[in-house]
Short mmCIF file of C-alpha atoms in Angstrom, two decimals:
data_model
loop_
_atom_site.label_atom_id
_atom_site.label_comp_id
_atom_site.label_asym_id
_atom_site.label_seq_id
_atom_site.Cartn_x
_atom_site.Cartn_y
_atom_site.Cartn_z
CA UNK A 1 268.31 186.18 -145.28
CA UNK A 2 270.94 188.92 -145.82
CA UNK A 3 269.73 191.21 -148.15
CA UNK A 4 272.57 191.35 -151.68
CA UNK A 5 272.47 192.95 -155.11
CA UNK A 6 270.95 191.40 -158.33
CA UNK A 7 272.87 192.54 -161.03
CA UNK A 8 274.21 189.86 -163.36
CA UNK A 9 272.03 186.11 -163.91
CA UNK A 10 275.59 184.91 -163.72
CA UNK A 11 275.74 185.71 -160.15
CA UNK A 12 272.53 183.49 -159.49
CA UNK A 13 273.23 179.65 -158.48
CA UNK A 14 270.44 177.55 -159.52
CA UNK A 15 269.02 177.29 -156.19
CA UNK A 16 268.62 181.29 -155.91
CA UNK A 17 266.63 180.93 -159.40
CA UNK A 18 264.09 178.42 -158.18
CA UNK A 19 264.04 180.51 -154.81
CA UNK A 20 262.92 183.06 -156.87
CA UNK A 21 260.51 181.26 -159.03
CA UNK A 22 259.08 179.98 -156.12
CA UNK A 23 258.52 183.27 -154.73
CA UNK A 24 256.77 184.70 -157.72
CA UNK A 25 254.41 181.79 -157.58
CA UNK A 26 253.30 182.74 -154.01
CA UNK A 27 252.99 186.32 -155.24
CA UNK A 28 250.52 185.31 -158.02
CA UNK A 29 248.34 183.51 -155.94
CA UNK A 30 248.55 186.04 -153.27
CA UNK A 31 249.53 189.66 -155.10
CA UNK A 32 249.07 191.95 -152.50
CA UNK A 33 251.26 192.06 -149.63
CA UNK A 34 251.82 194.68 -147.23
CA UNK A 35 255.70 193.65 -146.66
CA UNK A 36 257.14 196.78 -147.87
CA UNK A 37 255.12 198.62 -145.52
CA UNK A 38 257.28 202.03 -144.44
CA UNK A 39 260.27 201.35 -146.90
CA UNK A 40 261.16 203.56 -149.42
CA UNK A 41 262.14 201.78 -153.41
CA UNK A 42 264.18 204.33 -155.68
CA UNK A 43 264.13 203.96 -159.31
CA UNK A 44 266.88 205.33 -161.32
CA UNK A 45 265.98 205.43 -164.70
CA UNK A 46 268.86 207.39 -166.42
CA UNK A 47 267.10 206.57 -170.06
CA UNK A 48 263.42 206.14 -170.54
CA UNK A 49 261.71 202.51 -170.13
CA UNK A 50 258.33 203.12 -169.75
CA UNK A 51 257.51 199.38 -169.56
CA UNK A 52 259.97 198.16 -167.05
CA UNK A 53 259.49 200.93 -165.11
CA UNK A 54 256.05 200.55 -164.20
CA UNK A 55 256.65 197.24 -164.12
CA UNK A 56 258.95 197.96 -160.97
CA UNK A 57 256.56 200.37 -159.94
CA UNK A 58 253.53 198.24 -159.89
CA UNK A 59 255.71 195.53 -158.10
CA UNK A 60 256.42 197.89 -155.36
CA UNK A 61 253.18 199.38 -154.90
CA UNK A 62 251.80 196.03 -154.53
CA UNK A 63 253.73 195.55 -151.84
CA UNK A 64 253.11 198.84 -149.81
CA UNK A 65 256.25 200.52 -150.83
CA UNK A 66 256.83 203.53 -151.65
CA UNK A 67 258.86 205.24 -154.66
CA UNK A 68 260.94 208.10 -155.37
CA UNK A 69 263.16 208.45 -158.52
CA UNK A 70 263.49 209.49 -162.26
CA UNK A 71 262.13 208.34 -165.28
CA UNK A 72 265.24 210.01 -167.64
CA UNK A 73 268.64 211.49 -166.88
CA UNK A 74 267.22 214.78 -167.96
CA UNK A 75 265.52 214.87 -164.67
CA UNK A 76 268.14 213.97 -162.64
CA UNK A 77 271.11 215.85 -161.76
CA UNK A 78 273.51 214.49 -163.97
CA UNK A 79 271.84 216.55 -166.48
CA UNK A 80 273.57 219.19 -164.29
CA UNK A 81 276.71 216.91 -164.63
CA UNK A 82 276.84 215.04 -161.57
CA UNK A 83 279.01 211.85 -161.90
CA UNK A 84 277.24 208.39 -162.12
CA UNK A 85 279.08 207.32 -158.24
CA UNK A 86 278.08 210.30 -156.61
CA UNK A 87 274.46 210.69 -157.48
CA UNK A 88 273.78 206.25 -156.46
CA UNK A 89 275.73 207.73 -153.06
CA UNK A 90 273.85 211.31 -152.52
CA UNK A 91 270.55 208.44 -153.38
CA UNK A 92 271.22 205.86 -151.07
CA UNK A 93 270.69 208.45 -148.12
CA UNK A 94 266.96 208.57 -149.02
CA UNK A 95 265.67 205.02 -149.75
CA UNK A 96 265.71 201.48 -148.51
CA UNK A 97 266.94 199.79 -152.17
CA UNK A 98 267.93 201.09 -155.70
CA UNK A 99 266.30 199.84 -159.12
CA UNK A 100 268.76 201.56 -162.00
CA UNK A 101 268.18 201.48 -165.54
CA UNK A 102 271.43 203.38 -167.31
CA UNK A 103 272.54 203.28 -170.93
CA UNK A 104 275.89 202.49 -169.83
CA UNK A 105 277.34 198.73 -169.13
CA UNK A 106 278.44 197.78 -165.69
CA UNK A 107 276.41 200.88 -164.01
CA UNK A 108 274.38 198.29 -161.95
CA UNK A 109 277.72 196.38 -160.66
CA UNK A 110 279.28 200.11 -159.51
CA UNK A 111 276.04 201.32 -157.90
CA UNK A 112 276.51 197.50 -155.52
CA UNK A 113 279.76 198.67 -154.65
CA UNK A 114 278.86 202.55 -153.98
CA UNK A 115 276.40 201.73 -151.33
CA UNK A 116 275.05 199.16 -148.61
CA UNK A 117 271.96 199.28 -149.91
CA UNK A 118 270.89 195.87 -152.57
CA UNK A 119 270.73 197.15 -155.97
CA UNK A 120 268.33 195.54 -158.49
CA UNK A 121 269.83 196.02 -162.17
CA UNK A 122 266.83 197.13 -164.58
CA UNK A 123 268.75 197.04 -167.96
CA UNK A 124 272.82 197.99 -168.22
CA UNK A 125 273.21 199.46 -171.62
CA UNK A 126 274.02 195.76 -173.72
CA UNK A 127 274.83 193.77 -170.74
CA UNK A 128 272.28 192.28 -168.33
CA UNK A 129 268.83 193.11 -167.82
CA UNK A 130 268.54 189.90 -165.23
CA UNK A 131 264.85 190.71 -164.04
CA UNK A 132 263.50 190.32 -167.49
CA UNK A 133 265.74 186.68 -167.94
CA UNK A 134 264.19 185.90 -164.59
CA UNK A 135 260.56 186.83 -165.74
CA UNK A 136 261.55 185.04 -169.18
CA UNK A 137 262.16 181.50 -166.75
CA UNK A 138 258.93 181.99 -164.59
CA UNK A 139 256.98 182.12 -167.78
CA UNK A 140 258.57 178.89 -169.39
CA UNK A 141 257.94 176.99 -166.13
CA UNK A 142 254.24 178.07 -165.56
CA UNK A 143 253.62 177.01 -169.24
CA UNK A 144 255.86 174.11 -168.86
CA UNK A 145 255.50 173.16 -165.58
CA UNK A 146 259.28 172.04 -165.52
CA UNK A 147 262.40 173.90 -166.57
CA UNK A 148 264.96 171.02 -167.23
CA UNK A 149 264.69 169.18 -170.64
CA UNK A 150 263.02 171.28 -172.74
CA UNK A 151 263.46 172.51 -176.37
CA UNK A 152 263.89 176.05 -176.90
CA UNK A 153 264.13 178.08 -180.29
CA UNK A 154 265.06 181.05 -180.25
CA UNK A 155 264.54 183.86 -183.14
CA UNK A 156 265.69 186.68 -184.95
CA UNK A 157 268.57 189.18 -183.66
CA UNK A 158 270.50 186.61 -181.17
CA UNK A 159 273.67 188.97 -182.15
CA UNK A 160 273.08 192.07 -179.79
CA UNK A 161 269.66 190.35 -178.12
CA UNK A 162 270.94 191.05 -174.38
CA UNK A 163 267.76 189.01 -173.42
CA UNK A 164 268.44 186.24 -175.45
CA UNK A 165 272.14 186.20 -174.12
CA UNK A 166 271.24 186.26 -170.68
CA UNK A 167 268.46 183.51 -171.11
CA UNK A 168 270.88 180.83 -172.77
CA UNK A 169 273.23 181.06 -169.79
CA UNK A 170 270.43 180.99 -167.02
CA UNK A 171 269.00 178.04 -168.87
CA UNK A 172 272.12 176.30 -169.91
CA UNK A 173 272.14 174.62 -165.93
CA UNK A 174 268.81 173.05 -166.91
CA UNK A 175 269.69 170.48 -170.16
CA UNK A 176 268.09 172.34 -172.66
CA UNK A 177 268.20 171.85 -176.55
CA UNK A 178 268.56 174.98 -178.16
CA UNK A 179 267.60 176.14 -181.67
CA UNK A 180 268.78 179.53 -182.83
CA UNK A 181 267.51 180.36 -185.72
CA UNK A 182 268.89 183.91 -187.34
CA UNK A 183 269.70 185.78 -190.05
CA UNK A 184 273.38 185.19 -191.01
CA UNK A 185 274.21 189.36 -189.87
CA UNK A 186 272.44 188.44 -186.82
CA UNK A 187 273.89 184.98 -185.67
CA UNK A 188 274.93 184.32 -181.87
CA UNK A 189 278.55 185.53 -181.02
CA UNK A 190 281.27 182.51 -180.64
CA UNK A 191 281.42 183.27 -176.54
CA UNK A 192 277.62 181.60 -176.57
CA UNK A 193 278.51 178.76 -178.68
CA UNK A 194 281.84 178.07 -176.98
CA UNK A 195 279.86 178.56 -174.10
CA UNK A 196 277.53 175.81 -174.71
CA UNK A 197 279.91 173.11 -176.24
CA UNK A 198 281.94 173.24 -172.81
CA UNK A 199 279.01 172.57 -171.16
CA UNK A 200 277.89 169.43 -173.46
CA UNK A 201 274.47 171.51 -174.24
CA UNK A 202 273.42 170.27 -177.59
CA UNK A 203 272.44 173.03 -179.76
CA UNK A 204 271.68 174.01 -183.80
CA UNK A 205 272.22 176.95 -185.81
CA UNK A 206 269.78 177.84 -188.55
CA UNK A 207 268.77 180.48 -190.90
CA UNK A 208 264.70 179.19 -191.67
CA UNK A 209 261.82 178.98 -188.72
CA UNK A 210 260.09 176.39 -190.29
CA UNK A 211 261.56 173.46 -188.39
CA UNK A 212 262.50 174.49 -185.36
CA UNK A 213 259.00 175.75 -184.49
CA UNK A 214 257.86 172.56 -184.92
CA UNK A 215 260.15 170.47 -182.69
CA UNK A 216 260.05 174.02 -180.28
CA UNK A 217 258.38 173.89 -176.30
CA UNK A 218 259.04 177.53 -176.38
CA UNK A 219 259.46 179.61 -179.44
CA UNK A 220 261.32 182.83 -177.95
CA UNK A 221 260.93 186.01 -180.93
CA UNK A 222 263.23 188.99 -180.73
CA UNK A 223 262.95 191.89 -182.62
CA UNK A 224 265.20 192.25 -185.92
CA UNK A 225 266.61 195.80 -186.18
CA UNK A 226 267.14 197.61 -189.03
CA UNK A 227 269.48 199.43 -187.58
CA UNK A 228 271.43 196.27 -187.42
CA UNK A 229 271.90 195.91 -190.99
CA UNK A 230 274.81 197.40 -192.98
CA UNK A 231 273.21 196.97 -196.15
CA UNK A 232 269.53 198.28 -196.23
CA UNK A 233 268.44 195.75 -198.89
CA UNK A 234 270.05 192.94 -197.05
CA UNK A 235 267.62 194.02 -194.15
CA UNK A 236 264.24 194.31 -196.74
CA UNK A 237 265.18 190.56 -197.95
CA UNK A 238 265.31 188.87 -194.38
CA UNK A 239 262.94 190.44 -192.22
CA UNK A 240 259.76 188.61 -193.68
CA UNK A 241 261.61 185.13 -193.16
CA UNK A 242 261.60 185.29 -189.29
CA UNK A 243 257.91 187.08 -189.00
CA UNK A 244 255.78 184.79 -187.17
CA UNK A 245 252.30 184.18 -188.33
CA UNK A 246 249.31 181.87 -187.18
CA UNK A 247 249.39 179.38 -189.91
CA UNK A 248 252.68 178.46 -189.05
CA UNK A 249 251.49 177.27 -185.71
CA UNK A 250 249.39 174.49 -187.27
CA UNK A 251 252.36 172.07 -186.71
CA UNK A 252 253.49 172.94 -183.54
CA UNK A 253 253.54 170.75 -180.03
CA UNK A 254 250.26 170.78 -177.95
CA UNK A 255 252.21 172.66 -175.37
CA UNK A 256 253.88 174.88 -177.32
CA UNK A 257 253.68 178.91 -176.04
CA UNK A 258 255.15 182.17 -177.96
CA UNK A 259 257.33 184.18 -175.71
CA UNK A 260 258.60 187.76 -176.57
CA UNK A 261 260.58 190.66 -174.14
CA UNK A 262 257.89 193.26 -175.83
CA UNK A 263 257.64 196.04 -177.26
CA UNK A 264 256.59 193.91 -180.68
CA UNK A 265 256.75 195.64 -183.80
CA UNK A 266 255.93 193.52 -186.96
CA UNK A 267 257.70 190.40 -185.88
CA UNK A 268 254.53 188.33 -184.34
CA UNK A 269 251.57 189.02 -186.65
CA UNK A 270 248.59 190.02 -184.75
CA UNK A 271 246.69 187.00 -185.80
CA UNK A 272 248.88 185.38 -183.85
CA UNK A 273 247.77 187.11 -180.25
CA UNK A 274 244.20 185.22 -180.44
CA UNK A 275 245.55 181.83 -181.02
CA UNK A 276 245.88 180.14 -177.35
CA UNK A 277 250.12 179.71 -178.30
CA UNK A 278 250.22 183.55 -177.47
CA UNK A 279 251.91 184.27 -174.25
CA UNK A 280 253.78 187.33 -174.66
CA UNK A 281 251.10 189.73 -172.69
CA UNK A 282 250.97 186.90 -169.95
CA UNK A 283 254.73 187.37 -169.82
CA UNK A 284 254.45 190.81 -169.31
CA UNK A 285 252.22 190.21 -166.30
CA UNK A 286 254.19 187.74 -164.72
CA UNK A 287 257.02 190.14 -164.96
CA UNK A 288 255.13 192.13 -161.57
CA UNK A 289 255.11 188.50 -159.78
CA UNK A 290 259.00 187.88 -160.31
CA UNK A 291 259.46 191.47 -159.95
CA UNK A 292 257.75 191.13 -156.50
CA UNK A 293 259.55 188.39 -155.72
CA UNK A 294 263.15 189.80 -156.78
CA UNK A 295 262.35 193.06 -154.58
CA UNK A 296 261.54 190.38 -151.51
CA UNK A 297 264.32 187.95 -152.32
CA UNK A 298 267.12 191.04 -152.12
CA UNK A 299 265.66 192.93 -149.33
CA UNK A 300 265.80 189.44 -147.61
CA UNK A 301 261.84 190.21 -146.43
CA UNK A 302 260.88 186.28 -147.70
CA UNK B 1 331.24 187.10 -162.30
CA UNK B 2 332.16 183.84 -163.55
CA UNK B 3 335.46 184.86 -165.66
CA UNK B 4 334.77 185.03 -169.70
CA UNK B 5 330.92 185.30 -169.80
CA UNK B 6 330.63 187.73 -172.33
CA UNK B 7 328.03 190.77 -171.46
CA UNK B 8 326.07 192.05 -174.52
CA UNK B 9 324.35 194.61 -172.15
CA UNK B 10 326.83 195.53 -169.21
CA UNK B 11 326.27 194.30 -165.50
CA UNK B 12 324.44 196.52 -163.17
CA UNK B 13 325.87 196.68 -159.47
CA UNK B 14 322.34 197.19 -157.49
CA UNK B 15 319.19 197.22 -159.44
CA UNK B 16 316.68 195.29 -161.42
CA UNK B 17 317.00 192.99 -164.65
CA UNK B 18 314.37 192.51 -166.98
CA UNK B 19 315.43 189.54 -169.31
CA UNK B 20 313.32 187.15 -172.12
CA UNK B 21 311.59 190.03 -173.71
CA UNK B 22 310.08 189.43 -176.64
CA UNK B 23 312.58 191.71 -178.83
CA UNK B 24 308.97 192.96 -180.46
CA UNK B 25 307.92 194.83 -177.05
CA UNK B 26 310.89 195.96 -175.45
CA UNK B 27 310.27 199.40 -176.63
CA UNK B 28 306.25 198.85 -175.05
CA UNK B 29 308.10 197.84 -171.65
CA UNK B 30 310.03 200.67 -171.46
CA UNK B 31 307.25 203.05 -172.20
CA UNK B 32 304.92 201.03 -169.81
CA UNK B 33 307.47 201.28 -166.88
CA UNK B 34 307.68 204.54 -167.70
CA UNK B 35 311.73 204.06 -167.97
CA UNK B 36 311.68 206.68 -170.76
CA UNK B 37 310.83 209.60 -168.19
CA UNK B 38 313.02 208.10 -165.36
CA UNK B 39 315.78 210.68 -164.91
CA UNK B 40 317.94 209.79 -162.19
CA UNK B 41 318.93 205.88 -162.73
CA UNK B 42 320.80 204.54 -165.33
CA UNK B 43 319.30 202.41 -167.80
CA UNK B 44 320.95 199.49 -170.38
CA UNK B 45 318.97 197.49 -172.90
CA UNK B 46 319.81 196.03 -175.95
CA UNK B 47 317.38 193.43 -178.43
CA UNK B 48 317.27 191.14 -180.94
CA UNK B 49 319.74 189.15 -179.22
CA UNK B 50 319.53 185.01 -179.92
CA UNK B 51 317.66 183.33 -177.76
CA UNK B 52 316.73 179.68 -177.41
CA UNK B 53 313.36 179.89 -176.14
CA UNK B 54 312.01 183.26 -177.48
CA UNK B 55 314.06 183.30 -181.04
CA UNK B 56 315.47 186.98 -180.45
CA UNK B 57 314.74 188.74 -177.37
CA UNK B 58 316.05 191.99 -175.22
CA UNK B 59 317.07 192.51 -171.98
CA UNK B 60 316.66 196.08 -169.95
CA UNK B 61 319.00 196.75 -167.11
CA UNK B 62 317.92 199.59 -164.10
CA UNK B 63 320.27 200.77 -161.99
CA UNK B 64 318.76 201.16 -158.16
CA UNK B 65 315.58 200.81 -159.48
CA UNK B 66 312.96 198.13 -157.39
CA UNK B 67 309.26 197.90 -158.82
CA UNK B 68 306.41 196.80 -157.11
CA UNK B 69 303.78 194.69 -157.75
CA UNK B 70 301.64 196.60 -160.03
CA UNK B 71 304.44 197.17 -162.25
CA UNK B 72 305.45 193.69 -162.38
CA UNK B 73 302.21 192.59 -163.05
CA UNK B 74 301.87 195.16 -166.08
CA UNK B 75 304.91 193.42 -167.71
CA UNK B 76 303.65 190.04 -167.58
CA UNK B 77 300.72 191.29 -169.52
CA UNK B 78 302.87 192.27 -172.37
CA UNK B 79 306.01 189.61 -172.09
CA UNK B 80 304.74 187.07 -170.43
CA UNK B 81 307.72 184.45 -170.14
CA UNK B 82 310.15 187.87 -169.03
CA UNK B 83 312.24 187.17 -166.14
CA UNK B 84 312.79 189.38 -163.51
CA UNK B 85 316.26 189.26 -161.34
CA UNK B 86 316.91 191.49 -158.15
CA UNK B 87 320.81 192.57 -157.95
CA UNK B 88 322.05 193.71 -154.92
CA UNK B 89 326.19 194.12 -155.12
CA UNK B 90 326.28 192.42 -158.27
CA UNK B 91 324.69 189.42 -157.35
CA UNK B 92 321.38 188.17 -158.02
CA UNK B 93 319.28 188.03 -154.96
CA UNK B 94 315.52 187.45 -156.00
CA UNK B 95 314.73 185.43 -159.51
CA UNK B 96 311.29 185.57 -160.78
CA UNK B 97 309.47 184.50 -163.85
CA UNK B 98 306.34 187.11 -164.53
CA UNK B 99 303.50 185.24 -163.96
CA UNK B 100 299.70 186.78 -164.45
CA UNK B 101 297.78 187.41 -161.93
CA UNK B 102 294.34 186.21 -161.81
CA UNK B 103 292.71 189.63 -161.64
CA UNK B 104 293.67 192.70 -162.88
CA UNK B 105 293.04 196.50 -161.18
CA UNK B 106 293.54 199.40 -162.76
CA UNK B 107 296.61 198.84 -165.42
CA UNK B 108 294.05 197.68 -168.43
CA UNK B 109 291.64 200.20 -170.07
CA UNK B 110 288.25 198.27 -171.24
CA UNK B 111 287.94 197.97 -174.56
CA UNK B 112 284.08 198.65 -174.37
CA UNK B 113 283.22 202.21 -175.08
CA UNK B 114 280.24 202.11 -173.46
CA UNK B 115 281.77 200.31 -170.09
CA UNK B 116 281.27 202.42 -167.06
CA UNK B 117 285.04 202.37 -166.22
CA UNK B 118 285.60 204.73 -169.50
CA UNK B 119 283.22 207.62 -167.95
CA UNK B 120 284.01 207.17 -164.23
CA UNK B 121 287.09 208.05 -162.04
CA UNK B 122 287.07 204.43 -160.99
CA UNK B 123 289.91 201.67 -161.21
CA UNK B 124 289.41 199.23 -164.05
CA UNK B 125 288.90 195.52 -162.73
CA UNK B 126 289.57 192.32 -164.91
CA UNK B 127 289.32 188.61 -164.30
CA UNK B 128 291.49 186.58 -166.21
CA UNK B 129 290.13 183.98 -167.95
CA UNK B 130 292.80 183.08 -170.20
CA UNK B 131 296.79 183.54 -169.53
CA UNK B 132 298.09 181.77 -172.37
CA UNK B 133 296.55 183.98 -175.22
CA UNK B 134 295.29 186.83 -172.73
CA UNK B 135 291.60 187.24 -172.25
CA UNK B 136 290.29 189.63 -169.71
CA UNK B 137 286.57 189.60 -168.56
CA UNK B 138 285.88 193.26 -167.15
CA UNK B 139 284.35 193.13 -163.68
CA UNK B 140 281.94 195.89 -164.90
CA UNK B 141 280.79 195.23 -168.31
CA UNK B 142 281.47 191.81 -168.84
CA UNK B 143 282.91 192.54 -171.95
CA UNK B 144 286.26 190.48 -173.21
CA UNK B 145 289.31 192.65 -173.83
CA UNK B 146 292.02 189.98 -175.36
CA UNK B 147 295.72 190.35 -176.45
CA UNK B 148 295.42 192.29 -179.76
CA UNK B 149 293.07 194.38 -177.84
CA UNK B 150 294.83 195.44 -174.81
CA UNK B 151 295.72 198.59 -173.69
CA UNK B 152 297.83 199.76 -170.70
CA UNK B 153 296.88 202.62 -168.88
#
């Protein structure tokens, strides 16, 4: 295995995602291995992300690695005004792989180029954030235990949702029917839909959850920004429609399971977490397995 | 010189001829090429002239002037049916229509703000998904910068 760069899903074939899938299922039966033993993981984190940062960290620790890095730009040098290129090459002298989070878009695909070292993109500004789409697909498979043929509705912002982005196209090479449902301020860009129809992946476009929870495998919630809206009141009059609560689950498939990237705010109910269609904080833990297995996969150690 | 062609824009002896330009960017050629700084050579152009295939087009004329790839490649960004003829003693030696390539480095600034090729001293990189109506997807950000969009750097 030569060891490469994850930085876009779109630079996964299928095979590499079911390698990968595969992998994390090892590491969750068997979580701690000593294969990083001696190496040295840095993580970049020019802006804060507490949660996929220790994520990462946990990942590495749990294999024996070790870490060095920075948890903001204020506490790296480019605070000092060091460019982007030259801090990923000044870095690359000290570890064995690079894990960069940066506000910026198409930080992650530089860094590959600046260095020999694999680089594992942890969030490009609005572009990719492929561990978490990666995570997203481990998740739907365990509760699934298939990824081709299923029914997926999506919810709330799909209009700046990097995850949701990413997860159509890493899902679009597995038949999927797709139901988006969104505010009208908030629905998925043409690309997506062109996207889809070239690939003869049936999909439908809706502004009310009621339906497409019902007919859903996985119901995937996003966040809906206020920040998004132009018009304040606009905002106040849809955010209640796409809050999901546990009496709308009464209808749903036996199998059904509630994904979310997390951090929630208001947009799953919290009588929702008890209910056994939760999976969001079972998500979040399977994030260390494909995590683990990502680290492996690029270091070419499995 | 066949006898009694008539020349709206006179014949250059060595040089290059840029002809089927839209008549609506000749002006953005020139500045793109930089002609408008070029001291030494002499320069002809003329537009709105009739054409057949274009509706009105210009044509621009360089004396001993040969561009390279880069350039050519700019042009076909912005008049993508212009044809490009090599004269050498008043003859035309070379003939080429300008034909996009199928990626782009470092003519075409991103039209993403936040793409890493606006804050870096690094070469812009495009594939080209589209030729006909011009769509670039930037090797960095991902991001589409199309025709109305595009900027030459």
């Amino acid at each position: 295995m030569v060891s490469k760069s994850l930085v876009s899903i779109t630079d996964c074939t299928k095979e590499e995602y079911l390698r990968i899938l595969n992998l994390a299922k090892e590491f969750e039966a068997n979580p701690h291995q000593n294969i990083l033993n001696g190496k040295i993981v840095a993580t970049l984190f020019f802006e804060p992300s507490t949660r996929t940062r220790l994520s990462f960290e946990s990942a590495v620790l749990r294999l024996g690695g070790r870490i060095i890095g920075f948890s903001e730009a204020s506490s790296s040098s480019s605070s000092k005004g060091e460019t982007f290129s030259d801090t990923i090459r000044t870095v690359s002298n000290y570890c064995d792989l690079l894990i960069i989070r940066h506000p910026l878009e198409g930080t992650a695909r530089l860094a590959s180029e600046l260095t020999s070292l694999p680089v594992i993109n942890a969030g490009d500004g609005s572009n990719q954030h492929p561990t978490q789409t990666l995570l997203d697909m481990y998740s739907i498979q365990k509760t699934q235990g298939r990824l081709d043929n299923l029914t997926l509705t999506l919810v709330g912002d799909l209009k700046y949702g990097r995850t949701v982005h990413s997860l159509i196209m890493a899902m679009a090479t597995f038949k999927p029917v797709f139901y988006f449902v969104s505010p009208e301020e908030l629905k998925l860009p043409d690309d997506y839909r062109v996207f889809l129809k070239q690939n003869n992946i049936e999909y439908h476009e809706t502004t009310q959850l009621p339906h497409a929870m019902k007919v859903a495998d996985i119901v995937y919630m996003t966040r809906v920004q206020r920040e998004r809206f132009l018009d304040p009141m606009e905002y106040e009059k849809t955010k209640n429609a796409y809050i999901l609560k546990a009496e709308m689950l009464s209808d749903t498939k036996p199998n059904m399971k509630v994904l979310h990237p997390l951090p929630r705010i208001n947009e799953i109910s919290t009588d929702v977490d008890s209910t056994d269609k939760a999976y969001y904080f079972q998500q979040a833990l399977n994030g260390v397995y494909t995590r683990q297995a990502i680290i492996s996969h690029v270091l070419g150690l499995k | 010189m066949k006898e009694g062609k008539h020349f709206k824009v006179s014949a250059i002896k060595n040089g290059t001829v840029i002809d089927h330009i839209p008549s609506k960017t000749v002006f953005k050629v020139i500045s793109i090429l930089n002609l408008d700084k070029l001291e030494d050579k002499m320069i002809t152009f003329g537009s709105n002239f009739e054409s057949k295939k274009l509706g009105s087009k210009g044509i621009i004329k360089i004396s001993d002037k040969y561009f390279d790839r880069e350039d050519i490649d700019k042009i076909s960004l912005i008049a993508p049916q212009a044809k490009i003829s090599i004269i050498k003693d008043y003859e035309v030696v070379h003939k080429e229509v300008v034909e996009i390539p199928d990626k782009i480095v470092g003519i075409v600034k991103c039209i993403n703000p936040n793409c890493i090729s606006n804050h870096e001293k690094i070469q812009s990189k495009f594939l080209v998904l589209s030729k006909e109506d011009v769509s670039l997807k930037c090797h960095y950000c991902e991001k589409i910068t199309s025709q109305t969009d595009l900027n030459l750097i």
